[in-house]
mmCIF file of C-alpha atoms in Angstrom:
data_model
loop_
_atom_site.group_PDB
_atom_site.id
_atom_site.type_symbol
_atom_site.label_atom_id
_atom_site.label_comp_id
_atom_site.label_asym_id
_atom_site.label_seq_id
_atom_site.Cartn_x
_atom_site.Cartn_y
_atom_site.Cartn_z
ATOM 1 C CA MET A 2 9.650 94.590 -97.358
ATOM 2 C CA SER A 3 8.495 94.813 -93.728
ATOM 3 C CA GLU A 4 10.543 93.458 -90.843
ATOM 4 C CA LYS A 5 7.851 90.852 -90.164
ATOM 5 C CA ASP A 6 7.944 89.655 -93.782
ATOM 6 C CA LEU A 7 11.708 89.467 -93.603
ATOM 7 C CA ASP A 8 11.629 87.449 -90.358
ATOM 8 C CA GLU A 9 9.181 84.975 -91.922
ATOM 9 C CA LEU A 10 11.300 84.591 -95.038
ATOM 10 C CA LEU A 11 14.477 84.027 -93.009
ATOM 11 C CA ALA A 12 12.750 81.429 -90.826
ATOM 12 C CA GLY A 13 11.443 79.570 -93.867
ATOM 13 C CA HIS A 14 14.840 79.806 -95.567
ATOM 14 C CA ALA A 15 16.655 78.314 -92.558
ATOM 15 C CA LEU A 16 14.300 75.320 -92.677
ATOM 16 C CA HIS A 17 14.248 75.039 -96.488
ATOM 17 C CA ALA A 18 10.500 75.663 -96.436
ATOM 18 C CA LEU A 19 10.113 78.625 -98.822
ATOM 19 C CA SER A 20 8.210 78.605 -102.070
ATOM 20 C CA PRO A 21 10.265 79.364 -105.212
ATOM 21 C CA ASP A 22 8.760 82.865 -105.424
ATOM 22 C CA ASP A 23 9.535 83.691 -101.805
ATOM 23 C CA GLN A 24 13.038 82.256 -102.132
ATOM 24 C CA THR A 25 13.629 84.538 -105.107
ATOM 25 C CA ARG A 26 12.433 87.564 -103.133
ATOM 26 C CA LEU A 27 14.738 86.698 -100.261
ATOM 27 C CA ASP A 28 17.698 86.059 -102.566
ATOM 28 C CA GLU A 29 17.238 89.523 -104.049
ATOM 29 C CA ALA A 30 17.214 91.068 -100.569
ATOM 30 C CA LEU A 31 20.296 89.075 -99.514
ATOM 31 C CA ALA A 32 22.239 90.100 -102.605
ATOM 32 C CA GLY A 33 22.057 93.761 -101.677
ATOM 33 C CA ASP A 34 22.631 93.453 -97.932
ATOM 34 C CA PRO A 35 25.772 91.675 -96.617
ATOM 35 C CA ALA A 36 24.597 91.986 -93.002
ATOM 36 C CA LEU A 37 21.304 90.315 -93.876
ATOM 37 C CA ALA A 38 23.132 87.550 -95.741
ATOM 38 C CA ASP A 39 25.258 86.937 -92.649
ATOM 39 C CA ARG A 40 22.121 86.763 -90.525
ATOM 40 C CA ALA A 41 20.597 84.209 -92.899
ATOM 41 C CA ARG A 42 23.763 82.116 -92.719
ATOM 42 C CA ARG A 43 23.742 82.182 -88.929
ATOM 43 C CA ASP A 44 20.065 81.206 -88.865
ATOM 44 C CA GLU A 45 20.828 78.189 -91.063
ATOM 45 C CA GLU A 46 23.748 77.162 -88.852
ATOM 46 C CA THR A 47 21.571 77.467 -85.755
ATOM 47 C CA ALA A 48 18.837 75.295 -87.273
ATOM 48 C CA VAL A 49 21.403 72.632 -88.198
ATOM 49 C CA PHE A 50 23.003 72.788 -84.756
ATOM 50 C CA LEU A 51 19.657 72.373 -82.985
ATOM 51 C CA ALA A 52 18.641 69.490 -85.207
ATOM 52 C CA ASP A 53 21.949 67.680 -84.654
ATOM 53 C CA ALA A 54 22.317 68.418 -80.943
ATOM 54 C CA VAL A 55 18.959 67.144 -79.707
ATOM 55 C CA PRO A 56 17.830 63.497 -79.924
ATOM 56 C CA GLU A 57 14.788 62.918 -82.073
ATOM 57 C CA VAL A 58 11.533 62.704 -80.151
ATOM 58 C CA ALA A 59 8.515 61.096 -81.722
ATOM 59 C CA PRO A 60 5.581 63.378 -80.878
ATOM 60 C CA PRO A 61 2.381 61.647 -79.748
ATOM 61 C CA ALA A 62 -0.275 61.223 -82.428
ATOM 62 C CA ARG A 63 -2.563 63.617 -80.568
ATOM 63 C CA ILE A 64 -0.078 66.471 -81.105
ATOM 64 C CA ARG A 65 -0.199 65.933 -84.859
ATOM 65 C CA ASP A 66 -4.011 65.780 -84.741
ATOM 66 C CA GLU A 67 -4.208 69.030 -82.762
ATOM 67 C CA LEU A 68 -1.824 70.805 -85.135
ATOM 68 C CA LEU A 69 -3.821 69.664 -88.163
ATOM 69 C CA ALA A 70 -7.045 70.737 -86.466
ATOM 70 C CA ARG A 71 -5.556 74.176 -85.894
ATOM 71 C CA ILE A 72 -4.528 74.403 -89.522
ATOM 72 C CA ALA A 73 -8.018 73.432 -90.659
ATOM 73 C CA ALA A 74 -9.562 76.022 -88.355
ATOM 74 C CA GLU A 75 -7.259 78.851 -89.498
ATOM 75 C CA PRO A 76 -9.462 81.384 -91.311
ATOM 76 C CA ALA A 77 -8.402 82.410 -94.788
ATOM 77 C CA PRO A 78 -7.307 86.055 -95.028
ATOM 78 C CA ALA A 79 -9.814 88.455 -96.528
ATOM 79 C CA LEU A 80 -9.200 89.282 -100.168
ATOM 80 C CA SER A 81 -9.141 92.830 -101.424
ATOM 81 C CA ASP A 82 -11.255 93.898 -104.403
ATOM 82 C CA GLU A 83 -8.080 93.730 -106.443
ATOM 83 C CA ASP A 84 -7.535 90.075 -105.568
ATOM 84 C CA ALA A 85 -11.176 88.980 -105.498
ATOM 85 C CA ALA A 86 -11.720 88.211 -109.186
ATOM 86 C CA PRO A 87 -8.498 87.833 -111.172
ATOM 87 C CA GLU A 88 -8.586 86.878 -114.809
ATOM 88 C CA PRO A 89 -8.365 83.072 -115.186
ATOM 89 C CA GLU A 90 -5.015 83.201 -116.961
ATOM 90 C CA ALA A 91 -3.581 85.516 -114.318
ATOM 91 C CA ALA A 92 -4.943 83.646 -111.293
ATOM 92 C CA ALA A 93 -2.284 82.666 -108.759
ATOM 93 C CA PRO A 94 -2.201 81.817 -105.061
ATOM 94 C CA ALA A 95 -2.181 84.969 -102.969
ATOM 95 C CA ARG A 96 1.277 85.523 -101.490
ATOM 96 C CA PRO A 97 -0.013 86.330 -97.969
ATOM 97 C CA MET A 98 -1.902 83.030 -97.786
ATOM 98 C CA ARG A 99 1.032 81.078 -99.195
ATOM 99 C CA ARG A 100 3.320 82.738 -96.673
ATOM 100 C CA VAL A 101 0.980 81.710 -93.837
ATOM 101 C CA TRP A 102 1.194 78.054 -94.825
ATOM 102 C CA PHE A 103 4.943 78.056 -95.423
ATOM 103 C CA THR A 104 5.554 79.791 -92.109
ATOM 104 C CA LEU A 105 3.294 77.321 -90.329
ATOM 105 C CA ALA A 106 5.026 74.419 -92.053
ATOM 106 C CA ALA A 107 8.392 75.823 -91.023
ATOM 107 C CA SER A 108 7.235 76.115 -87.420
ATOM 108 C CA ILE A 109 6.028 72.518 -87.351
ATOM 109 C CA ALA A 110 9.249 71.342 -88.994
ATOM 110 C CA LEU A 111 11.308 73.172 -86.377
ATOM 111 C CA VAL A 112 9.293 71.630 -83.544
ATOM 112 C CA LEU A 113 9.942 68.134 -84.896
ATOM 113 C CA ALA A 114 13.553 68.780 -85.932
ATOM 114 C CA VAL A 115 14.804 70.023 -82.588
ATOM 115 C CA GLY A 116 12.834 67.485 -80.560
ATOM 116 C CA ILE A 117 10.988 69.979 -78.404
ATOM 117 C CA GLY A 118 9.361 68.197 -75.461
ATOM 118 C CA VAL A 119 5.663 67.450 -75.313
ATOM 119 C CA ALA A 120 5.151 70.028 -72.583
ATOM 120 C CA SER A 121 6.600 72.803 -74.778
ATOM 121 C CA ILE A 122 4.422 71.793 -77.703
ATOM 122 C CA ALA A 123 1.423 71.765 -75.419
ATOM 123 C CA GLN A 124 2.147 75.323 -74.331
ATOM 124 C CA MET A 125 2.095 76.355 -77.997
ATOM 125 C CA LEU A 126 -1.373 74.865 -78.167
ATOM 126 C CA ASP A 127 -2.516 76.792 -75.074
ATOM 127 C CA ARG A 128 -2.637 73.677 -72.895
ATOM 128 C CA PRO A 129 -1.327 74.127 -69.331
ATOM 129 C CA GLU A 130 1.836 72.192 -68.551
ATOM 130 C CA ALA A 131 0.177 70.596 -65.507
ATOM 131 C CA VAL A 132 -2.555 69.139 -67.723
ATOM 132 C CA VAL A 133 0.017 67.647 -70.068
ATOM 133 C CA ALA A 134 2.076 66.319 -67.145
ATOM 134 C CA LEU A 135 -1.023 64.637 -65.717
ATOM 135 C CA GLU A 136 -1.684 62.983 -69.069
ATOM 136 C CA ARG A 137 1.936 61.894 -69.229
ATOM 137 C CA ILE A 138 1.749 60.395 -65.742
ATOM 138 C CA GLU A 139 -1.539 58.612 -66.423
ATOM 139 C CA SER A 140 -0.153 57.081 -69.615
ATOM 140 C CA ALA A 141 2.979 55.766 -67.840
ATOM 141 C CA ASP A 142 3.115 52.059 -67.003
ATOM 142 C CA ASP A 143 3.924 52.846 -63.367
ATOM 143 C CA ALA A 144 1.272 55.532 -62.839
ATOM 144 C CA GLN A 145 -0.036 55.709 -59.274
ATOM 145 C CA SER A 146 -2.503 57.843 -57.364
ATOM 146 C CA ALA A 147 -3.723 58.411 -53.815
ATOM 147 C CA SER A 148 -5.965 60.904 -52.072
ATOM 148 C CA ALA A 149 -6.660 62.292 -48.614
ATOM 149 C CA GLU A 150 -9.175 64.601 -46.969
ATOM 150 C CA VAL A 151 -8.056 68.192 -46.400
ATOM 151 C CA ALA A 152 -8.627 69.797 -43.009
ATOM 152 C CA GLY A 153 -11.036 72.632 -43.699
ATOM 153 C CA GLY A 154 -12.777 70.868 -46.580
ATOM 154 C CA GLY A 155 -12.084 69.161 -49.845
ATOM 155 C CA THR A 156 -9.834 66.375 -51.065
ATOM 156 C CA LEU A 157 -6.275 66.381 -52.381
ATOM 157 C CA GLU A 158 -5.610 63.851 -55.124
ATOM 158 C CA LEU A 159 -1.985 62.988 -55.819
ATOM 159 C CA HIS A 160 -0.917 61.494 -59.153
ATOM 160 C CA TRP A 161 2.671 60.424 -59.765
ATOM 161 C CA SER A 162 4.919 58.215 -61.836
ATOM 162 C CA PRO A 163 8.336 57.009 -60.599
ATOM 163 C CA SER A 164 9.591 56.654 -64.162
ATOM 164 C CA THR A 165 8.864 60.295 -65.009
ATOM 165 C CA GLY A 166 9.701 61.670 -61.557
ATOM 166 C CA GLU A 167 6.677 63.949 -61.857
ATOM 167 C CA ALA A 168 3.805 64.544 -59.482
ATOM 168 C CA VAL A 169 0.552 66.426 -59.973
ATOM 169 C CA VAL A 170 -2.108 67.289 -57.423
ATOM 170 C CA VAL A 171 -5.780 68.038 -57.975
ATOM 171 C CA ALA A 172 -7.415 69.980 -55.139
ATOM 172 C CA ASP A 173 -11.096 69.083 -55.305
ATOM 173 C CA GLY A 174 -13.367 71.277 -53.181
ATOM 174 C CA VAL A 175 -10.483 72.938 -51.330
ATOM 175 C CA PRO A 176 -11.670 76.430 -50.303
ATOM 176 C CA VAL A 177 -10.142 79.731 -51.357
ATOM 177 C CA LEU A 178 -7.908 81.316 -48.710
ATOM 178 C CA ASP A 179 -7.998 84.873 -47.444
ATOM 179 C CA GLU A 180 -6.104 87.435 -49.484
ATOM 180 C CA GLY A 181 -2.369 87.285 -48.847
ATOM 181 C CA SER A 182 -2.283 83.533 -48.261
ATOM 182 C CA GLN A 183 -1.667 80.497 -50.460
ATOM 183 C CA TYR A 184 -1.445 76.766 -50.102
ATOM 184 C CA GLU A 185 2.134 75.508 -50.311
ATOM 185 C CA LEU A 186 3.099 72.025 -51.458
ATOM 186 C CA TRP A 187 5.961 70.080 -49.904
ATOM 187 C CA TYR A 188 7.814 66.881 -50.614
ATOM 188 C CA VAL A 189 8.470 65.415 -47.180
ATOM 189 C CA ARG A 190 11.550 63.252 -47.691
ATOM 190 C CA GLY A 191 12.244 61.436 -44.441
ATOM 191 C CA GLU A 192 12.104 64.282 -41.944
ATOM 192 C CA THR A 193 12.974 66.991 -44.462
ATOM 193 C CA PRO A 194 10.312 69.195 -46.095
ATOM 194 C CA ILE A 195 11.213 70.356 -49.600
ATOM 195 C CA PRO A 196 9.223 73.257 -51.185
ATOM 196 C CA ALA A 197 7.305 72.132 -54.272
ATOM 197 C CA GLY A 198 5.225 75.142 -55.290
ATOM 198 C CA VAL A 199 2.077 76.979 -54.320
ATOM 199 C CA PHE A 200 -1.536 76.956 -55.503
ATOM 200 C CA ASP A 201 -4.840 78.676 -54.812
ATOM 201 C CA GLY A 202 -7.964 76.902 -53.693
ATOM 202 C CA GLY A 203 -11.371 77.132 -55.289
ATOM 203 C CA SER A 204 -10.419 75.266 -58.462
ATOM 204 C CA ASP A 205 -9.914 71.659 -59.447
ATOM 205 C CA ALA A 206 -7.279 72.560 -62.058
ATOM 206 C CA PRO A 207 -4.219 70.307 -61.698
ATOM 207 C CA THR A 208 -0.991 71.684 -60.232
ATOM 208 C CA LEU A 209 2.403 70.310 -61.259
ATOM 209 C CA LEU A 210 4.768 70.035 -58.308
ATOM 210 C CA GLU A 211 8.141 71.688 -58.725
ATOM 211 C CA GLY A 212 11.224 69.513 -58.595
ATOM 212 C CA GLU A 213 11.447 65.752 -58.919
ATOM 213 C CA MET A 214 9.503 63.385 -56.727
ATOM 214 C CA ALA A 215 11.509 60.597 -55.108
ATOM 215 C CA PRO A 216 10.246 57.136 -54.071
ATOM 216 C CA GLY A 217 8.729 57.240 -50.598
ATOM 217 C CA ASP A 218 8.060 60.992 -50.583
ATOM 218 C CA VAL A 219 5.002 62.242 -48.731
ATOM 219 C CA VAL A 220 3.259 65.207 -50.358
ATOM 220 C CA ALA A 221 1.969 67.657 -47.762
ATOM 221 C CA VAL A 222 0.207 71.020 -47.892
ATOM 222 C CA THR A 223 0.457 73.928 -45.478
ATOM 223 C CA VAL A 224 -1.111 77.379 -45.455
ATOM 224 C CA GLU A 225 1.563 80.023 -45.968
ATOM 225 C CA GLN A 226 1.849 83.661 -46.963
ATOM 226 C CA GLU A 227 1.356 84.445 -50.654
ATOM 227 C CA GLY A 228 4.298 83.133 -52.636
ATOM 228 C CA GLY A 229 5.221 80.518 -50.038
ATOM 229 C CA SER A 230 7.070 80.310 -46.751
ATOM 230 C CA PRO A 231 9.839 82.957 -46.561
ATOM 231 C CA THR A 232 12.020 80.559 -44.559
ATOM 232 C CA GLY A 233 11.819 77.658 -46.998
ATOM 233 C CA THR A 234 10.300 75.480 -44.280
ATOM 234 C CA PRO A 235 6.659 75.099 -43.184
ATOM 235 C CA THR A 236 5.418 77.733 -40.732
ATOM 236 C CA THR A 237 2.104 75.980 -40.012
ATOM 237 C CA THR A 238 0.891 72.446 -39.396
ATOM 238 C CA PRO A 239 0.089 70.523 -42.608
ATOM 239 C CA ILE A 240 -3.604 70.418 -43.439
ATOM 240 C CA VAL A 241 -3.148 67.237 -45.470
ATOM 241 C CA ALA A 242 -0.412 64.686 -46.159
ATOM 242 C CA VAL A 243 -0.583 62.066 -48.905
ATOM 243 C CA PRO A 244 1.945 59.202 -48.756
ATOM 244 C CA SER A 245 3.288 57.715 -51.963
ATOM 245 C CA ASP A 246 4.154 54.284 -50.547
#
């Protein structure tokens, strides 16, 4: 049995998601390997601990729809000549295909059991966290937005929600900087600028600000060296500032 097969069997076993045949195969392997049996026990304990330690989170309906769409789009594995035309009385589901579905089911069960946040699920579906955060903000009852013109061209749109504490910016038409420079975001809280991440121009992809936005913050942008200001404070005059009041 390969290490990959063993990992899949142990994962399914910890979540009680194995078929009878696969459970039998794993039981046989566990019976002859005390270290493996101990690993299986620890995996089960970990799954129980995670399920008990984290509050249940009801995933949005769209997450379920996307997962089901992925399942439907998953191509069936190619069959060998040996498996292509079994005798009717000997026909049985191919173990590799069955393993795919049980492993996928186990993964989905783990996601729901441990209450992984929407952002983490979205990353599994190849959706940027900023996109998910923007959707989360826009669906909040207290969602707000504002925009301002950027010196040098383009517009900065700010989207935020006090209840989530999150803020996302969309830089529309903001030009690309010279190599070695980046735009840096700041929460300006009173007179204090707080670093909130960097982004490149030339794209209207949303950017999730780092840290939590507070009521009354102004979101400003300066041009800094790549990676952000080395001093932790702005080194240039802001090219745009968007108030959240």
